[in-house]
Amino acid sequence: MLNQEIAKENLSLIKSIFDEHNIPFWLAWGTCLGAIREQNFIADDDDIDLDVYLKDSQRVIDLIPVFKSHGFESIPWIHVGVKFLRKDIEIDIFFASPIKKQAKIIAWVTAGEKLEGDFFSELEMIEFLGETYLVPKNPTNYLYYAYGANWQQKIKYFWDFKTPDETDYDADFNLISLNQENRSETLKIFKEVLDQNQIRFWLAKTSCIEALLPELLNNKDTLIFIGTYLENQTKILNLIDQLIHQNFILIKGSYLKNQKTVLSRYNNTIEIEYYTSVNEIIDKLKGYVWKSKSEQFFQDFFSELTSIQIGKEEYYLPKSPHQYLNYLYGEEFWKYPGFTQFNLNQRLDLLAERLEQQSVTLRVNNIWLMERITNYHSLISYGDSITVQKLNHTISEEMIVLVRYEAEVAIKRVIKINPDGKICLSSDFEFVEPIWLTDKDILGQVIARHTRWGLVIPFTGRVVQFILKIIIPFVNFLLSYYVEMKYFRS
């Protein structure tokens, strides 16, 4: 929750610094949405979002000492901008870069997102909280693009929208369990609309499980996961009026590339995720084959699809659906009765139960580690797999462990053990603070990492130290060099 008075004070200070140094900036994302829709900060927001032109990025960076003199704390961040903290409120200042074609601006990149169209060449002034601020020219067009046709509707956790299998947000949309007939009807009508417009899609995630193992489906299921190709995103958003005519409600419909589209009908929810084959060199070097907003895939599951008969209707699934589900959930888990309705805590209970019987191999992805940066370890790349076994001996320093932490799962390194039994654990990221837990919070020991290239790295004490002290600093140097070349010399 945002303290609106402190947010106003912070924004006013930032304005005075930028105005003094003649650096234009504008209200962006949720801050712009609040200014236009509510004439205030959004109460449920958690930060302030601003944009500046990329050409002014070095001038902004040079002003960090000035910001510090006004009580702002500079927070290490990624290449897309700078981040400050003042009085417990974060301020994200993104660098907006134009994309040109034959000297004409056709898009902008900001906050790691590509906005198709020229939103920022011209800006306009608005009155906001007693002062004047710049916003994108025709801000309603910008907000329509970023937040969808229903941008004027308040939607809690818009960017972090999680469907009910991941959290308790079902209360936000009054989701109640209906019989399976209604769910099948919703999917059938959705299919008819997309088929009429020659849009191919497949059943994804737990909906793929339920298609393969219909005995796992029960009346509590109100959620349908859909996958389709990125080029279909705009086509689907342009069908919203047609879907609304069929009693669908748009929950989330941003035109930003890869952002999920979420619809509901009679309290059944359809979440549509968009997938694209990779073409950037950096993605190919990482081994990615396909990716979406939330997942990267190192195998080709989507170039070809397989079909399955459900009742009288034919639906598509990813190619090799069993391998696809093993990839997401682990072979030992997705066939377990009730798994499709498990929340994360229940999945962790099942994991603990499995570890009592045997070692387990898990992929490091959003299915298991919901918050990537804070929960996975610098020794392990996102998308790789880990082998975890039950602790068979005393916990020792340098051990890599899988822990329960704040109702989530995390990979940590043991760095200190106190006589009272408290254990200090680290992610070995500079900006992630160590945590203190007890042995009861440890699910098991991570004994090996399996890379996407088939290399198995055993996690002994010496190997861990070698990677931390030599390999990771070298890789970080290369990545920093790549970022500098790509973003600050463009």
Short mmCIF file of C-alpha atoms in Angstrom, two decimals:
data_model
loop_
_atom_site.label_atom_id
_atom_site.label_comp_id
_atom_site.label_asym_id
_atom_site.label_seq_id
_atom_site.Cartn_x
_atom_site.Cartn_y
_atom_site.Cartn_z
CA MET A 1 0.00 0.00 0.00
CA LEU A 2 1.25 3.45 -0.94
CA ASN A 3 1.31 6.29 1.58
CA GLN A 4 -0.09 8.94 -0.74
CA GLU A 5 1.20 11.93 1.24
CA ILE A 6 4.77 10.62 1.26
CA ALA A 7 4.45 9.66 -2.42
CA LYS A 8 3.36 13.23 -3.22
CA GLU A 9 6.33 14.60 -1.26
CA ASN A 10 8.77 12.27 -3.06
CA LEU A 11 7.39 13.13 -6.49
CA SER A 12 7.57 16.85 -5.77
CA LEU A 13 11.22 16.53 -4.72
CA ILE A 14 12.07 14.59 -7.87
CA LYS A 15 10.34 17.25 -9.96
CA SER A 16 12.35 20.03 -8.32
CA ILE A 17 15.65 18.19 -9.01
CA PHE A 18 14.82 17.41 -12.64
CA ASP A 19 13.42 20.90 -13.30
CA GLU A 20 16.54 22.50 -11.86
CA HIS A 21 18.71 20.49 -14.27
CA ASN A 22 16.34 20.82 -17.25
CA ILE A 23 15.70 17.09 -17.59
CA PRO A 24 12.22 16.36 -18.97
CA PHE A 25 10.37 13.45 -17.37
CA TRP A 26 6.81 12.19 -17.40
CA LEU A 27 4.43 10.14 -15.29
CA ALA A 28 4.40 6.54 -16.46
CA TRP A 29 2.59 3.24 -15.92
CA GLY A 30 0.59 3.11 -12.66
CA THR A 31 1.49 6.66 -11.66
CA CYS A 32 0.10 7.97 -14.95
CA LEU A 33 -2.94 5.70 -14.58
CA GLY A 34 -3.64 7.08 -11.11
CA ALA A 35 -3.15 10.68 -12.23
CA ILE A 36 -5.59 10.36 -15.14
CA ARG A 37 -8.15 7.96 -13.68
CA GLU A 38 -8.19 8.95 -10.02
CA GLN A 39 -6.36 12.30 -9.88
CA ASN A 40 -4.23 10.71 -7.17
CA PHE A 41 -1.83 7.84 -6.62
CA ILE A 42 -3.49 4.43 -6.80
CA ALA A 43 -3.96 3.30 -3.21
CA ASP A 44 -3.02 -0.31 -4.03
CA ASP A 45 0.14 0.70 -5.93
CA ASP A 46 3.52 0.14 -4.32
CA ASP A 47 5.84 2.54 -6.17
CA ILE A 48 6.18 5.65 -8.33
CA ASP A 49 6.86 5.16 -12.06
CA LEU A 50 8.54 7.81 -14.20
CA ASP A 51 10.08 7.89 -17.66
CA VAL A 52 12.95 9.97 -19.04
CA TYR A 53 14.46 9.89 -22.52
CA LEU A 54 17.38 7.49 -22.94
CA LYS A 55 19.51 10.37 -24.25
CA ASP A 56 19.25 11.92 -20.76
CA SER A 57 20.10 8.68 -18.91
CA GLN A 58 23.70 9.61 -18.12
CA ARG A 59 22.60 13.00 -16.78
CA VAL A 60 20.14 11.19 -14.48
CA ILE A 61 22.86 8.83 -13.28
CA ASP A 62 25.18 11.79 -12.63
CA LEU A 63 22.47 13.25 -10.36
CA ILE A 64 22.45 10.27 -7.98
CA PRO A 65 24.56 12.23 -5.38
CA VAL A 66 21.99 15.06 -5.56
CA PHE A 67 19.14 12.63 -4.97
CA LYS A 68 21.04 11.16 -2.01
CA SER A 69 21.42 14.64 -0.51
CA HIS A 70 17.61 14.90 -0.50
CA GLY A 71 17.19 11.62 1.37
CA PHE A 72 16.86 9.23 -1.57
CA GLU A 73 18.67 5.92 -1.35
CA SER A 74 20.00 4.53 -4.64
CA ILE A 75 19.16 0.84 -5.10
CA PRO A 76 21.22 -1.39 -7.44
CA TRP A 77 19.00 -2.32 -10.34
CA ILE A 78 18.88 -3.60 -13.88
CA HIS A 79 19.77 -1.73 -17.06
CA VAL A 80 16.34 -0.29 -17.87
CA GLY A 81 16.60 2.64 -15.47
CA VAL A 82 17.46 3.75 -11.95
CA LYS A 83 15.68 2.97 -8.72
CA PHE A 84 15.48 5.06 -5.55
CA LEU A 85 13.97 4.50 -2.11
CA ARG A 86 12.78 7.28 0.17
CA LYS A 87 10.62 6.87 3.26
CA ASP A 88 9.82 3.26 2.32
CA ILE A 89 8.53 4.14 -1.16
CA GLU A 90 10.38 2.97 -4.27
CA ILE A 91 10.73 5.23 -7.28
CA ASP A 92 11.44 3.63 -10.65
CA ILE A 93 12.84 5.95 -13.32
CA PHE A 94 12.88 4.18 -16.68
CA PHE A 95 14.91 5.16 -19.74
CA ALA A 96 12.65 5.41 -22.81
CA SER A 97 14.30 4.67 -26.13
CA PRO A 98 12.71 5.21 -29.58
CA ILE A 99 12.71 2.63 -32.37
CA LYS A 100 12.87 4.18 -35.82
CA LYS A 101 12.11 3.00 -39.32
CA GLN A 102 13.23 5.27 -42.14
CA ALA A 103 13.67 8.15 -39.68
CA LYS A 104 10.11 7.70 -38.35
CA ILE A 105 9.51 6.58 -34.77
CA ILE A 106 7.39 3.42 -34.86
CA ALA A 107 7.75 2.26 -31.25
CA TRP A 108 9.32 2.95 -27.86
CA VAL A 109 11.09 0.67 -25.39
CA THR A 110 10.75 1.46 -21.71
CA ALA A 111 10.78 -0.63 -18.53
CA GLY A 112 11.82 -3.59 -20.68
CA GLU A 113 8.56 -3.34 -22.64
CA LYS A 114 8.07 -2.46 -26.30
CA LEU A 115 5.17 -0.12 -27.02
CA GLU A 116 4.13 -0.21 -30.68
CA GLY A 117 3.46 3.40 -31.72
CA ASP A 118 4.85 6.84 -31.03
CA PHE A 119 3.65 7.58 -27.51
CA PHE A 120 6.45 9.81 -26.20
CA SER A 121 7.76 12.11 -28.95
CA GLU A 122 5.23 14.67 -27.76
CA LEU A 123 4.11 15.13 -24.18
CA GLU A 124 1.34 17.14 -22.59
CA MET A 125 0.96 18.93 -19.28
CA ILE A 126 -1.62 18.06 -16.62
CA GLU A 127 -2.43 19.35 -13.17
CA PHE A 128 -1.68 16.72 -10.55
CA LEU A 129 -1.71 17.17 -6.78
CA GLY A 130 -1.28 20.94 -7.01
CA GLU A 131 1.61 20.91 -9.51
CA THR A 132 2.05 20.47 -13.25
CA TYR A 133 3.50 17.26 -14.66
CA LEU A 134 4.09 15.85 -18.11
CA VAL A 135 2.30 12.73 -19.34
CA PRO A 136 2.30 11.05 -22.78
CA LYS A 137 0.36 13.05 -25.36
CA ASN A 138 -3.18 11.63 -25.56
CA PRO A 139 -2.65 9.74 -22.29
CA THR A 140 -5.88 7.75 -22.69
CA ASN A 141 -4.42 6.11 -25.83
CA TYR A 142 -1.30 5.20 -23.83
CA LEU A 143 -3.36 3.79 -20.96
CA TYR A 144 -5.61 1.85 -23.36
CA TYR A 145 -2.51 0.25 -24.88
CA ALA A 146 -0.85 -0.53 -21.53
CA TYR A 147 -3.89 -1.58 -19.50
CA GLY A 148 -6.46 -2.60 -22.08
CA ALA A 149 -9.96 -1.49 -23.00
CA ASN A 150 -11.03 -1.61 -19.35
CA TRP A 151 -8.23 0.65 -18.08
CA GLN A 152 -10.76 2.80 -16.21
CA GLN A 153 -11.80 -0.21 -14.12
CA LYS A 154 -9.85 -0.76 -10.91
CA ILE A 155 -8.13 -4.17 -10.99
CA LYS A 156 -6.08 -5.15 -7.99
CA TYR A 157 -2.60 -6.57 -8.73
CA PHE A 158 -2.90 -5.80 -12.47
CA TRP A 159 0.73 -6.50 -13.40
CA ASP A 160 1.12 -9.31 -10.88
CA PHE A 161 -2.26 -10.85 -11.66
CA LYS A 162 -2.21 -14.45 -10.47
CA THR A 163 -4.95 -16.90 -11.13
CA PRO A 164 -6.63 -18.68 -8.21
CA ASP A 165 -4.41 -21.76 -8.38
CA GLU A 166 -1.48 -19.55 -7.41
CA THR A 167 -2.99 -17.41 -4.67
CA ASP A 168 -6.22 -16.26 -3.00
CA TYR A 169 -7.17 -13.48 -5.40
CA ASP A 170 -10.35 -15.29 -6.41
CA ALA A 171 -12.24 -13.02 -4.00
CA ASP A 172 -11.38 -10.09 -6.30
CA PHE A 173 -13.45 -11.58 -9.09
CA ASN A 174 -16.09 -13.40 -7.02
CA LEU A 175 -15.04 -16.77 -8.42
CA ILE A 176 -17.27 -19.60 -7.21
CA SER A 177 -17.27 -23.26 -8.09
CA LEU A 178 -19.76 -24.22 -10.77
CA ASN A 179 -20.45 -27.59 -12.34
CA GLN A 180 -18.23 -28.96 -15.06
CA GLU A 181 -20.89 -28.35 -17.71
CA ASN A 182 -20.49 -24.56 -17.40
CA ARG A 183 -16.73 -24.81 -17.63
CA SER A 184 -16.95 -26.95 -20.77
CA GLU A 185 -19.46 -24.54 -22.29
CA THR A 186 -17.16 -21.57 -21.63
CA LEU A 187 -14.24 -23.34 -23.30
CA LYS A 188 -16.42 -24.45 -26.23
CA ILE A 189 -17.71 -20.91 -26.92
CA PHE A 190 -14.17 -19.49 -26.62
CA LYS A 191 -13.00 -22.12 -29.12
CA GLU A 192 -15.80 -21.31 -31.57
CA VAL A 193 -14.91 -17.60 -31.59
CA LEU A 194 -11.20 -18.26 -32.12
CA ASP A 195 -11.83 -20.98 -34.72
CA GLN A 196 -14.01 -18.58 -36.73
CA ASN A 197 -11.05 -16.21 -36.84
CA GLN A 198 -8.49 -18.94 -37.60
CA ILE A 199 -6.61 -18.50 -34.32
CA ARG A 200 -4.98 -21.70 -33.13
CA PHE A 201 -4.52 -22.27 -29.40
CA TRP A 202 -3.72 -25.13 -27.05
CA LEU A 203 -4.63 -26.21 -23.53
CA ALA A 204 -1.70 -25.36 -21.26
CA LYS A 205 -0.44 -26.05 -17.75
CA THR A 206 -3.03 -27.72 -15.50
CA SER A 207 -5.65 -27.63 -18.27
CA CYS A 208 -3.31 -29.88 -20.26
CA ILE A 209 -3.14 -32.25 -17.28
CA GLU A 210 -6.93 -32.38 -17.05
CA ALA A 211 -7.21 -33.09 -20.79
CA LEU A 212 -4.84 -36.06 -20.48
CA LEU A 213 -6.20 -37.27 -17.14
CA PRO A 214 -9.89 -36.25 -17.02
CA GLU A 215 -10.34 -38.27 -13.83
CA LEU A 216 -8.36 -35.51 -12.06
CA LEU A 217 -10.93 -32.90 -13.08
CA ASN A 218 -13.58 -31.95 -10.55
CA ASN A 219 -16.24 -29.35 -9.99
CA LYS A 220 -13.85 -27.02 -8.18
CA ASP A 221 -12.08 -26.21 -11.44
CA THR A 222 -13.10 -22.76 -12.66
CA LEU A 223 -9.79 -21.99 -14.35
CA ILE A 224 -8.72 -22.69 -17.93
CA PHE A 225 -5.13 -22.11 -19.12
CA ILE A 226 -4.72 -21.31 -22.80
CA GLY A 227 -1.51 -20.99 -24.81
CA THR A 228 -1.20 -19.40 -28.25
CA TYR A 229 1.36 -17.68 -30.44
CA LEU A 230 2.42 -14.09 -29.82
CA GLU A 231 1.21 -12.96 -33.25
CA ASN A 232 -2.33 -13.80 -32.07
CA GLN A 233 -2.29 -11.36 -29.14
CA THR A 234 -3.64 -8.34 -31.02
CA LYS A 235 -6.09 -10.55 -32.94
CA ILE A 236 -7.57 -11.85 -29.68
CA LEU A 237 -7.76 -8.39 -28.12
CA ASN A 238 -9.59 -7.20 -31.23
CA LEU A 239 -12.17 -9.95 -30.59
CA ILE A 240 -13.03 -8.70 -27.11
CA ASP A 241 -16.33 -7.14 -28.23
CA GLN A 242 -17.33 -10.42 -29.87
CA LEU A 243 -16.44 -12.34 -26.71
CA ILE A 244 -18.31 -9.84 -24.53
CA HIS A 245 -21.37 -10.51 -26.72
CA GLN A 246 -20.98 -14.16 -25.60
CA ASN A 247 -21.09 -13.06 -21.92
CA PHE A 248 -17.32 -12.92 -21.37
CA ILE A 249 -15.88 -10.19 -19.15
CA LEU A 250 -12.43 -8.72 -19.80
CA ILE A 251 -10.31 -8.83 -16.65
CA LYS A 252 -6.92 -8.01 -18.15
CA GLY A 253 -6.16 -7.08 -21.76
CA SER A 254 -2.94 -5.13 -22.27
CA TYR A 255 -1.54 -4.62 -25.78
CA LEU A 256 2.00 -4.79 -24.38
CA LYS A 257 3.76 -7.72 -25.99
CA ASN A 258 3.54 -11.00 -24.05
CA GLN A 259 1.20 -9.67 -21.34
CA LYS A 260 -1.40 -12.27 -20.45
CA THR A 261 -5.04 -11.76 -21.37
CA VAL A 262 -7.54 -12.79 -18.70
CA LEU A 263 -11.27 -13.29 -19.31
CA SER A 264 -14.09 -14.62 -17.19
CA ARG A 265 -17.53 -16.00 -18.02
CA TYR A 266 -20.05 -17.05 -15.40
CA ASN A 267 -17.20 -17.11 -12.86
CA ASN A 268 -14.99 -19.37 -14.96
CA THR A 269 -11.65 -17.76 -15.76
CA ILE A 270 -9.61 -18.12 -18.95
CA GLU A 271 -5.96 -17.07 -18.77
CA ILE A 272 -4.30 -16.69 -22.19
CA GLU A 273 -0.50 -16.72 -22.35
CA TYR A 274 1.41 -15.81 -25.51
CA TYR A 275 4.45 -17.74 -26.73
CA THR A 276 7.14 -16.84 -29.23
CA SER A 277 10.13 -18.69 -30.66
CA VAL A 278 13.34 -16.88 -29.73
CA ASN A 279 15.40 -14.89 -32.20
CA GLU A 280 17.63 -12.67 -30.06
CA ILE A 281 21.25 -13.81 -29.83
CA ILE A 282 21.35 -13.49 -26.03
CA ASP A 283 18.29 -15.79 -25.72
CA LYS A 284 19.81 -18.34 -28.08
CA LEU A 285 23.05 -18.32 -26.11
CA LYS A 286 21.02 -19.09 -22.99
CA GLY A 287 19.54 -22.06 -24.81
CA TYR A 288 15.96 -20.76 -25.03
CA VAL A 289 13.79 -22.23 -27.79
CA TRP A 290 10.41 -20.73 -26.84
CA LYS A 291 9.43 -18.17 -24.25
CA SER A 292 6.42 -16.41 -22.79
CA LYS A 293 6.12 -13.62 -20.23
CA SER A 294 6.46 -16.05 -17.34
CA GLU A 295 8.40 -19.04 -18.68
CA GLN A 296 11.33 -19.96 -20.90
CA PHE A 297 11.52 -23.33 -22.63
CA PHE A 298 14.67 -25.15 -23.69
CA GLN A 299 12.73 -27.70 -25.71
CA ASP A 300 10.45 -27.23 -28.71
CA PHE A 301 6.94 -27.96 -27.44
CA PHE A 302 4.97 -25.54 -29.62
CA SER A 303 6.17 -25.62 -33.26
CA GLU A 304 3.87 -28.57 -33.74
CA LEU A 305 0.80 -29.43 -31.70
CA THR A 306 -1.07 -32.65 -31.02
CA SER A 307 -4.84 -32.98 -30.85
CA ILE A 308 -7.10 -34.65 -28.32
CA GLN A 309 -10.85 -35.34 -28.28
CA ILE A 310 -12.72 -33.93 -25.28
CA GLY A 311 -16.40 -34.82 -25.52
CA LYS A 312 -17.48 -33.84 -29.02
CA GLU A 313 -14.77 -31.19 -29.41
CA GLU A 314 -11.19 -31.49 -30.62
CA TYR A 315 -8.55 -29.44 -28.82
CA TYR A 316 -4.83 -28.99 -29.23
CA LEU A 317 -2.11 -29.75 -26.68
CA PRO A 318 1.64 -29.01 -26.85
CA LYS A 319 3.65 -31.52 -28.83
CA SER A 320 4.75 -34.38 -26.52
CA PRO A 321 2.37 -33.27 -23.74
CA HIS A 322 3.78 -35.70 -21.17
CA GLN A 323 7.28 -34.28 -21.65
CA TYR A 324 5.84 -30.75 -21.48
CA LEU A 325 4.19 -31.46 -18.12
CA ASN A 326 7.32 -33.19 -16.79
CA TYR A 327 9.22 -30.05 -17.80
CA LEU A 328 6.87 -27.74 -15.89
CA TYR A 329 5.97 -29.77 -12.80
CA GLY A 330 8.31 -32.74 -12.48
CA GLU A 331 7.44 -36.30 -13.39
CA GLU A 332 6.68 -37.28 -9.80
CA PHE A 333 4.02 -34.62 -9.28
CA TRP A 334 1.56 -33.74 -12.02
CA LYS A 335 -0.15 -37.17 -12.07
CA TYR A 336 -0.85 -37.01 -8.33
CA PRO A 337 -4.62 -36.95 -7.57
CA GLY A 338 -5.75 -33.41 -6.84
CA PHE A 339 -2.50 -31.82 -8.03
CA THR A 340 -4.28 -29.44 -10.42
CA GLN A 341 -6.08 -27.85 -7.46
CA PHE A 342 -3.03 -27.68 -5.18
CA ASN A 343 -1.84 -24.27 -4.07
CA LEU A 344 1.88 -23.79 -3.46
CA ASN A 345 1.74 -24.93 0.17
CA GLN A 346 0.07 -28.18 -0.85
CA ARG A 347 2.67 -28.68 -3.57
CA LEU A 348 5.40 -28.18 -0.99
CA ASP A 349 3.77 -30.72 1.31
CA LEU A 350 3.77 -33.18 -1.60
CA LEU A 351 7.41 -32.37 -2.31
CA ALA A 352 8.33 -33.03 1.34
CA GLU A 353 6.44 -36.32 1.19
CA ARG A 354 8.31 -37.36 -1.96
CA LEU A 355 11.67 -36.46 -0.44
CA GLU A 356 10.98 -38.85 2.42
CA GLN A 357 10.93 -41.64 -0.17
CA GLN A 358 13.57 -40.66 -2.75
CA SER A 359 15.57 -37.83 -4.29
CA VAL A 360 13.59 -35.50 -6.55
CA THR A 361 14.50 -33.54 -9.67
CA LEU A 362 12.82 -30.15 -10.11
CA ARG A 363 13.13 -27.46 -12.74
CA VAL A 364 13.84 -23.97 -11.46
CA ASN A 365 10.82 -22.13 -12.87
CA ASN A 366 7.82 -20.04 -11.85
CA ILE A 367 5.78 -23.14 -11.08
CA TRP A 368 7.92 -23.86 -8.03
CA LEU A 369 9.91 -20.69 -7.33
CA MET A 370 7.29 -18.00 -7.66
CA GLU A 371 9.64 -15.03 -7.19
CA ARG A 372 12.75 -15.72 -9.23
CA ILE A 373 15.35 -13.26 -7.98
CA THR A 374 14.69 -13.57 -4.26
CA ASN A 375 14.12 -17.30 -4.26
CA TYR A 376 16.61 -18.88 -6.58
CA HIS A 377 20.36 -18.97 -6.01
CA SER A 378 23.10 -17.33 -8.06
CA LEU A 379 24.68 -20.76 -8.57
CA ILE A 380 21.62 -21.97 -10.46
CA SER A 381 20.34 -20.56 -13.72
CA TYR A 382 16.62 -20.09 -14.19
CA GLY A 383 15.31 -23.00 -16.26
CA ASP A 384 17.93 -25.52 -15.16
CA SER A 385 17.03 -28.50 -12.98
CA ILE A 386 18.18 -29.42 -9.49
CA THR A 387 18.36 -32.75 -7.70
CA VAL A 388 17.17 -32.54 -4.10
CA GLN A 389 17.49 -35.23 -1.46
CA LYS A 390 16.40 -35.56 2.14
CA LEU A 391 18.99 -34.37 4.64
CA ASN A 392 20.87 -37.46 5.72
CA HIS A 393 23.40 -35.76 7.97
CA THR A 394 24.07 -32.60 9.94
CA ILE A 395 23.64 -29.27 8.18
CA SER A 396 27.00 -27.70 7.37
CA GLU A 397 28.26 -24.44 5.93
CA GLU A 398 28.45 -24.13 2.11
CA MET A 399 25.60 -26.63 1.78
CA ILE A 400 22.97 -25.66 -0.84
CA VAL A 401 19.48 -26.31 0.49
CA LEU A 402 15.83 -26.04 -0.54
CA VAL A 403 13.81 -24.22 2.11
CA ARG A 404 10.28 -23.11 2.92
CA TYR A 405 10.34 -19.36 3.30
CA GLU A 406 7.28 -17.15 3.81
CA ALA A 407 4.92 -19.74 2.29
CA GLU A 408 7.19 -20.13 -0.72
CA VAL A 409 10.14 -22.25 -1.71
CA ALA A 410 13.69 -20.94 -2.12
CA ILE A 411 17.20 -22.17 -2.88
CA LYS A 412 19.82 -20.90 -0.42
CA ARG A 413 23.42 -21.46 0.67
CA VAL A 414 24.19 -22.10 4.35
CA ILE A 415 26.70 -19.44 5.44
CA LYS A 416 26.50 -19.65 9.23
CA ILE A 417 25.03 -21.90 11.94
CA ASN A 418 24.46 -20.46 15.40
CA PRO A 419 24.71 -22.54 18.60
CA ASP A 420 20.98 -21.92 19.19
CA GLY A 421 20.17 -23.73 15.95
CA LYS A 422 19.41 -20.63 13.85
CA ILE A 423 20.80 -20.95 10.31
CA CYS A 424 21.87 -18.00 8.16
CA LEU A 425 21.11 -18.55 4.49
CA SER A 426 22.09 -16.54 1.43
CA SER A 427 21.07 -16.30 -2.24
CA ASP A 428 24.50 -14.79 -3.00
CA PHE A 429 22.94 -11.90 -4.88
CA GLU A 430 24.27 -8.50 -3.82
CA PHE A 431 20.81 -6.99 -3.39
CA VAL A 432 19.12 -9.93 -1.56
CA GLU A 433 19.58 -9.92 2.19
CA PRO A 434 20.46 -13.20 4.01
CA ILE A 435 17.67 -14.80 6.02
CA TRP A 436 17.63 -16.75 9.31
CA LEU A 437 15.68 -20.01 9.55
CA THR A 438 15.80 -23.27 11.49
CA ASP A 439 16.39 -26.83 10.27
CA LYS A 440 12.60 -27.39 10.34
CA ASP A 441 12.33 -24.99 7.38
CA ILE A 442 14.76 -27.00 5.26
CA LEU A 443 13.03 -29.33 2.80
CA GLY A 444 16.19 -31.00 1.57
CA GLN A 445 19.74 -30.67 0.29
CA VAL A 446 20.38 -29.62 -3.31
CA ILE A 447 23.10 -32.04 -4.38
CA ALA A 448 23.42 -31.22 -8.07
CA ARG A 449 22.52 -28.83 -10.84
CA HIS A 450 21.57 -30.14 -14.29
CA THR A 451 22.20 -27.55 -16.98
CA ARG A 452 20.15 -27.27 -20.15
CA TRP A 453 23.21 -28.51 -22.08
CA GLY A 454 23.32 -31.81 -20.18
CA LEU A 455 26.15 -30.89 -17.79
CA VAL A 456 25.74 -32.12 -14.21
CA ILE A 457 27.45 -30.00 -11.53
CA PRO A 458 27.76 -31.62 -8.08
CA PHE A 459 27.35 -29.17 -5.21
CA THR A 460 30.28 -30.02 -2.97
CA GLY A 461 31.85 -27.32 -0.81
CA ARG A 462 34.84 -26.83 -3.11
CA VAL A 463 32.73 -26.66 -6.26
CA VAL A 464 30.42 -24.10 -4.66
CA GLN A 465 33.34 -21.85 -3.67
CA PHE A 466 34.99 -22.12 -7.10
CA ILE A 467 31.79 -21.06 -8.86
CA LEU A 468 31.10 -18.21 -6.42
CA LYS A 469 34.61 -16.76 -6.45
CA ILE A 470 35.65 -17.28 -10.07
CA ILE A 471 32.88 -18.30 -12.47
CA ILE A 472 30.09 -15.93 -11.36
CA PRO A 473 32.26 -12.74 -11.23
CA PHE A 474 33.50 -13.53 -14.74
CA VAL A 475 29.97 -14.09 -16.08
CA ASN A 476 28.73 -10.91 -14.38
CA PHE A 477 31.55 -8.96 -16.05
CA LEU A 478 30.53 -10.27 -19.47
CA LEU A 479 26.85 -9.46 -18.85
CA SER A 480 27.68 -5.94 -17.66
CA TYR A 481 29.74 -5.38 -20.77
CA TYR A 482 26.88 -6.62 -22.97
CA VAL A 483 24.36 -4.35 -21.22
CA GLU A 484 26.65 -1.32 -21.58
CA MET A 485 27.21 -2.01 -25.28
CA LYS A 486 23.52 -2.53 -25.98
CA TYR A 487 21.88 0.22 -23.94
CA PHE A 488 24.31 3.02 -23.27
CA ARG A 489 26.16 3.17 -26.56
CA SER A 490 23.08 3.03 -28.76
#
